[in-house]
Amino acid sequence: MERFQTLFLVAGLGFFCFAVFAMGIGSIGARGLDYDTVEEMAETVIPEFEELAATYPEQFQAAYGEAEANPKTFADALRSGRDVYVAEACWHCHSQFIRPVGNEYLRFGATATANEGYNELHMPVLYGTRRVGPDLSREAGKRPNGWHVAHFWEPMEVVPSSIMPSFSWLFQASGRFEVVNSRKETVGVFASEQEATQEMQKRNNRRYSIESGEGSKPFHVQDSYTERVVQRFADEEEARAHAEGLNTGLLADKPFSSKAEMVPNKKGLSLIAYIQFLGTWSGEVDENPAEPSED
Amino acid sequence: MAEKKPVSEGLVDRQLVKYFFVSSITYLVLGVLFGLTFSTQFFRYYIFKNIESLSPGRVRMVHTNLVAYGFLMNAFLGGAFWAMPRLTGVAVLSRKISWTVYGLMQVVMLGTIFGILGGYAQGVEWGETPKFVDPIMVIAWVLLCINVIPPIVRSKEKNLYVTLWYFSAALAWTALTYIMGNYLPEYVVPGPGGAALTGLFIHDLVGLFVTPFGWGLMYYFVPVITKKPIWSHALSLIGFWGLAFFYPLNGVHHFMYSPIPANVQYGAVVATVAVEIVVTSVVVNFFMTLRGRGDLLRTSFPIRWFYLGMVFYFTTCLQCAFQVTLTFQEIIHFTDWVVGHAHLVMFGVFGFWIQGMVIYLWPRLTGREWWSRKLHGIHFWLVAVGMLIMFVDLTAAGLIQGYMWKSLAPWEDSVIVSVPFWITRTFSGLMIFGGVSCMVVNMIMTVGSEKTAPKLAKA
């Protein structure tokens, strides 16, 4: 019991290998999941990637060697996007699996399955163990590319309470301070960064809020930038519908002010492509989904 | 017992032990500084904003790796090189190999710091050591085994002392854990299987590298300082074999409610609760050893650090037995609760033990008496109170975050309410930094002081 050989072989090697087999390899290997490479996953190119190619043609060409959003360039983007995600430790503040508890399916989307993780993008696995920011495994298509561009440049300008750091090295450097919208139309050129930032904030701060008036009604939809009541509604439902329209409009159509410097380089393009892909891949359907049966 | 044995001066390479501890404390200071820097991002006072190689994410990874492979690794190897020859009566195979191991460990650490800051981190938690560093670490560990296994096998004692049981098994465990964690999820096993192995890696690094070295050294230093044998041989046997069997089975509890097969998750919960029983046996053994010498808690700083560490150890393990259950996991997983738990284990337990060892060993390594005993007191109280504040603060923050997420409050709200807790956390980190600085100043002044301690130098 207390000889070196016993300790080293039984406790050291034996128990360890038993545990690795029991906890790791044995139970997972037997499930017959189908492994997917990035090339297989990139066969269907997502529309957001095509949009990136159209919005930033020069950078796209420089990054992936060709101007077209096809499976080859998409696979390249997914792989390098995953590498940026790892190198910048995104996975230390954002998880990539949704649990069947804690109302997570309501907040983020469908519960995680074993199949969707059984692929090259999860090698090494990026489930994560901490959520300083929200889960990202159902992030695909939730926000437009322009949102991500502005958000990586300076998260606080998009989400005022955000504590996410800005990632300016995902962008190309340039000397001009230009404010553009999400369709890359120039709104104005400014001499100093300060002026450009002011203009940007003016445009980005257009958030809405709903407030009930005296008593139970009427409900106001308020533009929080101008602090002015934009409209009154009879009930909350109607107000919310209007506000959501306002919000969607803000995200999709209204100018998403940004600096001209905010042109993503290869790292930025790839990371956005990777994030816009998360949640679109479900893997092969398995007979026995590996979810805990308990609530 | 070690102190009963005549210790020949030639067995221990004092210079090597000293260098290991100097490295360890250097990395501790760096680690605390990196942690503090990262923590300021949480209330947007980050000073290196928009500097790529010092971005908060990378700084966070350097922080955890500095603690694991810098602070803990160097101190444990230093402690092992001090204790092992005394317990076996045989010197290590070759001093040259010892120094090579020391050098390689520094290469590993520096490679890790600059590799991660340069953007070459690996996507394995606590294994962010860049891929080009991994082989160096493996080579260093194999050399270490070659160097220290022969003395253990040729030990002059008839029965191996409990410290050596822990070291023997940990030699195999650390190598296997490191190889498994750094290679299997990266190249062989994707997705849920990889998550299971990553969970094993995170936990085995604590349980099969840090814990056996930590307890091994406690089993050595506590009897040496108290001049009493360990209370119960049988309990130490239970502690060792219980840890050896149950601890490797724990890891998957880091991914509860994940797509890892449910029976594996349940198994991990059961094994974790079993570990708590084992832990109790070890802690009881140590507190019974101290019986009758409680005055040492007042008079001996090493004993004070050791036993406060053991109180925290029992606290974290008890906490662990509850927090692995599905009920707790639903709320606390992904929150700051876990961060508080991790800090209490790594710093509040093993970090405290190492600081106790430094206070015991430094005069013996330098041949000088401590420059200031008063500074020991300031060091102790700043670090101990800082640690306690951090733990309570993060635990509370974790509960609030967990319940807010479940209540479906807007995500931003859960961030906004956490900010005061994060500011408090930075404050507690500053206290710890202040305390550690006191120790460092004391160490430096001791080296330069005139007060020689020839009696200690020969001990």
XYZ file of N, CA and C in Angstrom, chain B residues 111-264:
462
model
N 7.433 31.904 -21.653
C 6.797 31.591 -22.933
C 5.294 31.765 -22.858
N 4.721 31.363 -21.715
C 3.278 31.493 -21.544
C 2.869 32.958 -21.496
N 3.591 33.758 -20.711
C 3.216 35.170 -20.581
C 3.278 35.849 -21.947
N 4.431 35.723 -22.612
C 4.578 36.446 -23.869
C 3.754 35.813 -24.980
N 3.600 34.488 -24.934
C 2.780 33.812 -25.938
C 1.332 34.268 -25.875
N 0.769 34.310 -24.664
C -0.635 34.704 -24.528
C -0.803 36.174 -24.904
N 0.110 37.028 -24.428
C -0.012 38.448 -24.759
C 0.159 38.675 -26.256
N 0.919 37.793 -26.895
C 1.113 37.917 -28.337
C -0.025 37.323 -29.150
N -1.023 36.728 -28.494
C -2.175 36.202 -29.211
C -2.050 34.741 -29.598
N -1.242 33.963 -28.856
C -1.085 32.548 -29.192
C -1.690 31.642 -28.136
N -2.698 32.139 -27.427
C -3.292 31.329 -26.369
C -3.973 30.099 -26.955
N -3.989 29.034 -26.150
C -4.699 27.815 -26.534
C -6.076 27.855 -25.884
N -7.066 27.278 -26.561
C -8.435 27.396 -26.071
C -8.828 26.390 -25.021
N -7.976 26.156 -24.044
C -8.290 25.229 -22.966
C -8.161 25.988 -21.661
N -9.218 25.978 -20.867
C -9.155 26.752 -19.630
C -8.043 26.231 -18.738
N -7.229 27.162 -18.229
C -6.062 26.883 -17.400
C -4.958 26.197 -18.182
N -5.208 25.905 -19.462
C -4.176 25.330 -20.309
C -3.926 26.281 -21.455
N -4.101 27.583 -21.201
C -3.916 28.560 -22.274
C -2.460 28.673 -22.676
N -1.582 28.013 -21.931
C -0.179 27.956 -22.337
C -0.118 27.673 -23.832
N 0.586 28.518 -24.613
C 0.593 28.335 -26.055
C 1.074 26.930 -26.435
N 0.682 26.496 -27.628
C 0.990 25.119 -28.022
C 2.488 24.855 -28.041
N 3.295 25.893 -28.360
C 4.740 25.636 -28.403
C 5.348 25.513 -27.013
N 4.595 25.873 -25.983
C 5.106 25.748 -24.619
C 4.843 24.343 -24.062
N 3.743 23.732 -24.521
C 3.330 22.444 -23.956
C 4.436 21.383 -23.946
N 5.160 21.181 -25.075
C 6.211 20.147 -25.043
C 7.312 20.448 -24.032
N 7.632 21.742 -23.856
C 8.688 22.096 -22.897
C 8.276 21.665 -21.499
N 7.005 21.909 -21.196
C 6.482 21.540 -19.879
C 6.567 20.024 -19.692
N 6.197 19.281 -20.734
C 6.216 17.824 -20.616
C 7.650 17.341 -20.399
N 8.596 17.905 -21.172
C 10.000 17.515 -21.020
C 10.474 17.826 -19.591
N 10.125 19.024 -19.102
C 10.543 19.407 -17.753
C 10.017 18.402 -16.739
N 8.765 17.979 -16.914
C 8.185 17.086 -15.924
C 8.814 15.698 -15.983
N 9.105 15.227 -17.192
C 9.754 13.915 -17.325
C 11.135 13.961 -16.663
N 11.880 15.050 -16.909
C 13.192 15.197 -16.270
C 13.052 15.195 -14.759
N 12.016 15.864 -14.270
C 11.794 15.902 -12.823
C 11.590 14.489 -12.285
N 10.766 13.704 -13.001
C 10.504 12.329 -12.573
C 11.803 11.523 -12.549
N 12.599 11.644 -13.626
C 13.871 10.917 -13.696
C 14.749 11.293 -12.507
N 14.655 12.539 -12.107
C 15.520 13.056 -11.058
C 15.090 12.628 -9.660
N 13.792 12.577 -9.418
C 13.359 12.354 -8.029
C 12.805 10.959 -7.757
N 12.507 10.188 -8.793
C 11.985 8.849 -8.509
C 13.075 7.937 -7.912
N 14.301 7.920 -8.465
C 15.316 7.036 -7.872
C 15.522 7.256 -6.372
N 15.625 8.500 -5.888
C 15.772 8.659 -4.440
C 14.596 8.090 -3.644
N 13.378 8.247 -4.185
C 12.227 7.714 -3.444
C 12.308 6.193 -3.391
N 12.682 5.589 -4.530
C 12.758 4.124 -4.574
C 13.867 3.622 -3.656
N 14.979 4.376 -3.634
C 16.120 3.935 -2.822
C 16.056 4.480 -1.392
N 14.885 4.929 -0.985
C 14.757 5.579 0.319
C 15.360 4.742 1.440
N 16.038 5.406 2.377
C 16.651 4.686 3.490
C 15.621 4.324 4.556
N 14.467 4.985 4.517
C 13.417 4.646 5.466
C 12.717 3.384 4.982
N 12.294 2.562 5.937
C 11.658 1.300 5.560
C 10.296 1.567 4.914
N 9.520 2.440 5.574
C 8.219 2.803 4.998
C 8.269 4.232 4.493
N 7.656 4.465 3.365
C 7.615 5.829 2.841
C 6.698 6.671 3.720
N 7.124 7.902 3.972
C 6.298 8.822 4.753
C 5.177 9.370 3.868
N 4.079 9.762 4.495
C 2.863 10.152 3.762
C 3.134 11.257 2.722
N 4.045 12.185 3.039
C 4.390 13.220 2.058
C 4.826 12.591 0.737
N 5.608 11.523 0.859
C 6.131 10.895 -0.356
C 5.066 10.119 -1.117
N 4.021 9.663 -0.398
C 2.921 9.027 -1.145
C 2.321 10.062 -2.083
N 2.020 11.230 -1.509
C 1.400 12.269 -2.325
C 2.303 12.659 -3.484
N 3.599 12.848 -3.202
C 4.511 13.240 -4.280
C 4.596 12.157 -5.350
N 4.683 10.895 -4.906
C 4.827 9.803 -5.881
C 3.678 9.797 -6.868
N 2.461 9.837 -6.311
C 1.300 9.787 -7.201
C 1.206 11.060 -8.032
N 1.540 12.198 -7.415
C 1.405 13.463 -8.133
C 2.380 13.558 -9.305
N 3.501 12.865 -9.229
C 4.433 12.868 -10.363
C 3.745 12.301 -11.592
N 3.028 11.186 -11.404
C 2.295 10.601 -12.529
C 1.095 11.465 -12.893
N 0.355 11.906 -11.878
C -0.878 12.662 -12.127
C -0.626 13.935 -12.926
N 0.380 14.697 -12.505
C 0.596 15.984 -13.160
C 0.941 15.791 -14.631
N 1.829 14.826 -14.898
C 2.201 14.585 -16.297
C 0.970 14.183 -17.106
N 0.203 13.216 -16.585
C -0.961 12.732 -17.334
C -2.002 13.830 -17.507
N -2.252 14.583 -16.432
C -3.251 15.649 -16.492
C -2.857 16.670 -17.542
N -1.590 17.054 -17.507
C -1.137 18.092 -18.431
C -1.253 17.624 -19.876
N -0.825 16.393 -20.117
C -0.875 15.884 -21.493
C -2.324 15.733 -21.947
N -3.159 15.162 -21.072
C -4.566 14.991 -21.430
C -5.224 16.337 -21.747
N -5.055 17.285 -20.854
C -5.756 18.559 -21.011
C -5.289 19.364 -22.194
N -3.987 19.319 -22.474
C -3.471 20.175 -23.530
C -3.548 19.545 -24.914
N -3.669 18.223 -24.965
C -3.641 17.589 -26.286
C -4.977 16.989 -26.714
N -5.689 16.308 -25.797
C -6.901 15.613 -26.251
C -7.991 16.565 -26.751
N -8.408 17.589 -25.991
C -9.478 18.451 -26.512
C -9.028 19.254 -27.737
N -7.738 19.502 -27.829
C -7.233 20.324 -28.932
C -7.182 19.542 -30.239
N -6.808 18.262 -30.179
C -6.556 17.526 -31.421
C -7.423 16.289 -31.610
N -7.994 15.745 -30.543
C -8.636 14.434 -30.681
C -10.138 14.468 -30.414
N -10.554 15.056 -29.313
C -11.951 14.925 -28.889
C -12.670 16.271 -28.975
N -13.660 16.408 -29.861
C -14.381 17.686 -29.962
C -15.614 17.727 -29.057
N -16.208 18.899 -28.980
C -17.535 19.080 -28.392
C -17.703 18.525 -26.995
N -18.812 17.794 -26.779
C -19.140 17.353 -25.426
C -18.046 16.498 -24.793
N -17.435 15.590 -25.577
C -16.345 14.779 -25.036
C -15.187 15.659 -24.625
N -14.884 16.639 -25.468
C -13.821 17.582 -25.142
C -14.144 18.353 -23.877
N -15.434 18.692 -23.731
C -15.842 19.423 -22.526
C -15.621 18.562 -21.292
N -15.968 17.265 -21.401
C -15.748 16.362 -20.263
C -14.269 16.339 -19.900
N -13.412 16.233 -20.912
C -11.972 16.177 -20.639
C -11.441 17.522 -20.139
N -11.980 18.617 -20.687
C -11.570 19.934 -20.193
C -11.950 20.083 -18.733
N -13.155 19.615 -18.393
C -13.583 19.644 -16.998
C -12.624 18.843 -16.133
N -12.254 17.640 -16.615
C -11.290 16.832 -15.867
C -9.986 17.589 -15.707
N -9.565 18.279 -16.766
C -8.287 18.989 -16.715
C -8.315 20.109 -15.682
N -9.372 20.944 -15.752
C -9.469 22.045 -14.799
C -9.392 21.492 -13.388
N -10.163 20.427 -13.165
C -10.256 19.942 -11.802
C -9.038 19.143 -11.382
N -8.476 18.366 -12.305
C -7.308 17.562 -11.953
C -6.099 18.434 -11.676
N -6.036 19.578 -12.339
C -4.919 20.479 -12.078
C -4.957 20.909 -10.612
N -6.171 21.151 -10.121
C -6.316 21.495 -8.703
C -6.114 20.256 -7.844
N -6.794 19.178 -8.236
C -6.893 18.029 -7.345
C -5.720 17.085 -7.404
N -5.066 17.006 -8.565
C -4.033 15.989 -8.720
C -2.644 16.581 -8.890
N -2.546 17.889 -9.037
C -1.231 18.531 -9.030
C -1.100 19.408 -7.778
N -1.997 20.389 -7.646
C -1.867 21.350 -6.558
C -2.142 20.694 -5.194
N -3.263 19.958 -5.108
C -3.653 19.401 -3.811
C -2.634 18.404 -3.253
N -2.188 17.403 -4.023
C -1.227 16.472 -3.427
C 0.087 17.130 -3.029
N 0.567 18.077 -3.826
C 1.790 18.769 -3.427
C 1.537 19.603 -2.177
N 0.397 20.286 -2.157
C 0.078 21.114 -1.001
C -0.024 20.283 0.269
N -0.843 19.207 0.222
C -1.001 18.383 1.421
C 0.288 17.665 1.759
N 1.014 17.211 0.743
C 2.295 16.555 1.000
C 3.196 17.457 1.814
N 3.254 18.714 1.420
C 4.124 19.651 2.134
C 3.577 19.968 3.525
N 2.242 20.000 3.666
C 1.670 20.210 4.998
C 2.042 19.052 5.916
N 1.941 17.829 5.407
C 2.302 16.654 6.213
C 3.774 16.699 6.615
N 4.585 17.435 5.849
C 5.984 17.582 6.234
C 6.172 18.735 7.223
N 5.671 19.926 6.856
C 6.009 21.122 7.633
C 5.299 21.174 8.986
N 4.038 20.728 9.038
C 3.309 20.848 10.303
C 3.981 20.038 11.413
N 4.319 18.752 11.204
C 5.019 18.026 12.281
C 6.389 18.615 12.593
N 7.087 19.133 11.572
C 8.405 19.708 11.820
C 8.290 20.916 12.738
N 7.306 21.772 12.477
C 7.198 23.007 13.258
C 6.576 22.745 14.631
N 5.540 21.897 14.671
C 4.893 21.649 15.968
C 5.693 20.656 16.802
N 6.652 19.966 16.184
C 7.430 18.922 16.860
C 6.511 17.837 17.434
N 5.481 17.515 16.691
C 4.578 16.431 17.077
C 4.321 15.565 15.857
N 4.198 14.262 16.059
C 3.860 13.433 14.893
C 2.410 13.666 14.460
N 2.117 13.300 13.216
C 0.740 13.366 12.743
C -0.134 12.468 13.617
N -1.332 12.962 13.912
C -2.190 12.320 14.905
C -2.527 10.869 14.551
N -2.976 10.650 13.307
C -3.440 9.307 12.965
C -2.886 8.846 11.621
N -2.186 7.743 11.644
C -1.677 7.153 10.412
C -2.830 6.637 9.548
N -3.814 6.035 10.208
C -4.935 5.462 9.462
C -5.701 6.540 8.701
N -5.915 7.701 9.359
C -6.658 8.775 8.685
C -5.884 9.311 7.490
N -4.546 9.363 7.625
C -3.795 9.863 6.473
C -3.873 8.874 5.316
N -3.952 7.576 5.637
C -4.150 6.575 4.574
C -5.490 6.780 3.880
N -6.548 6.963 4.697
C -7.880 7.177 4.125
C -7.867 8.423 3.254
N -7.230 9.479 3.768
C -7.168 10.731 3.018
C -6.495 10.545 1.682
N -5.373 9.850 1.684
C -4.648 9.697 0.430
C -5.414 8.844 -0.569
N -5.830 7.651 -0.141
C -6.467 6.750 -1.113
C -7.840 7.257 -1.530
N -8.523 7.948 -0.629
C -9.809 8.550 -0.997
C -9.622 9.599 -2.072
N -8.603 10.443 -1.874
C -8.315 11.469 -2.873
C -7.930 10.826 -4.202
N -7.070 9.802 -4.116
C -6.576 9.172 -5.342
C -7.715 8.564 -6.142
N -8.695 7.990 -5.446
C -9.765 7.332 -6.198
C -10.849 8.302 -6.646
N -11.308 9.159 -5.729
C -12.483 9.975 -6.060
C -12.144 11.242 -6.836
N -10.984 11.842 -6.542
C -10.717 13.145 -7.148
C -10.703 13.116 -8.680
N -10.073 12.115 -9.315
C -10.054 12.124 -10.788
C -11.447 12.030 -11.402
N -12.427 11.571 -10.621
C -13.773 11.383 -11.181
C -14.635 12.640 -11.077
N -14.063 13.757 -10.597
C -14.862 14.941 -10.292
C -15.130 15.874 -11.462
N -14.170 15.920 -12.405
C -14.085 17.042 -13.329
C -15.347 17.468 -14.043
N -16.201 16.512 -14.424
C -17.342 16.865 -15.254
C -18.314 17.802 -14.526
N -18.167 17.926 -13.194
C -19.082 18.827 -12.478
C -18.890 20.298 -12.891
N -17.883 20.587 -13.711
C -17.748 21.946 -14.245
C -18.714 22.189 -15.405
N -19.340 21.143 -15.894
C -20.248 21.285 -17.041
C -21.573 20.593 -16.759
N -22.198 20.951 -15.641
C -23.499 20.375 -15.343
C -24.544 20.952 -16.300
N -25.567 20.144 -16.584
C -26.651 20.540 -17.492
C -26.137 20.765 -18.913
N -24.945 20.255 -19.223
C -24.409 20.424 -20.569
C -24.762 19.182 -21.383
N -24.449 19.169 -22.684
C -24.757 17.980 -23.488
C -23.898 16.760 -23.168
N -23.061 16.818 -22.152
C -22.342 15.615 -21.725
C -23.381 14.641 -21.165
N -23.257 13.325 -21.471
C -24.270 12.380 -20.999
C -24.584 12.563 -19.514
N -25.880 12.507 -19.198
C -26.329 12.849 -17.856
C -25.756 11.911 -16.801
N -25.608 10.611 -17.136
C -25.103 9.688 -16.110
C -23.679 10.047 -15.702
N -22.891 10.577 -16.660
C -21.533 11.021 -16.327
C -21.599 12.206 -15.369
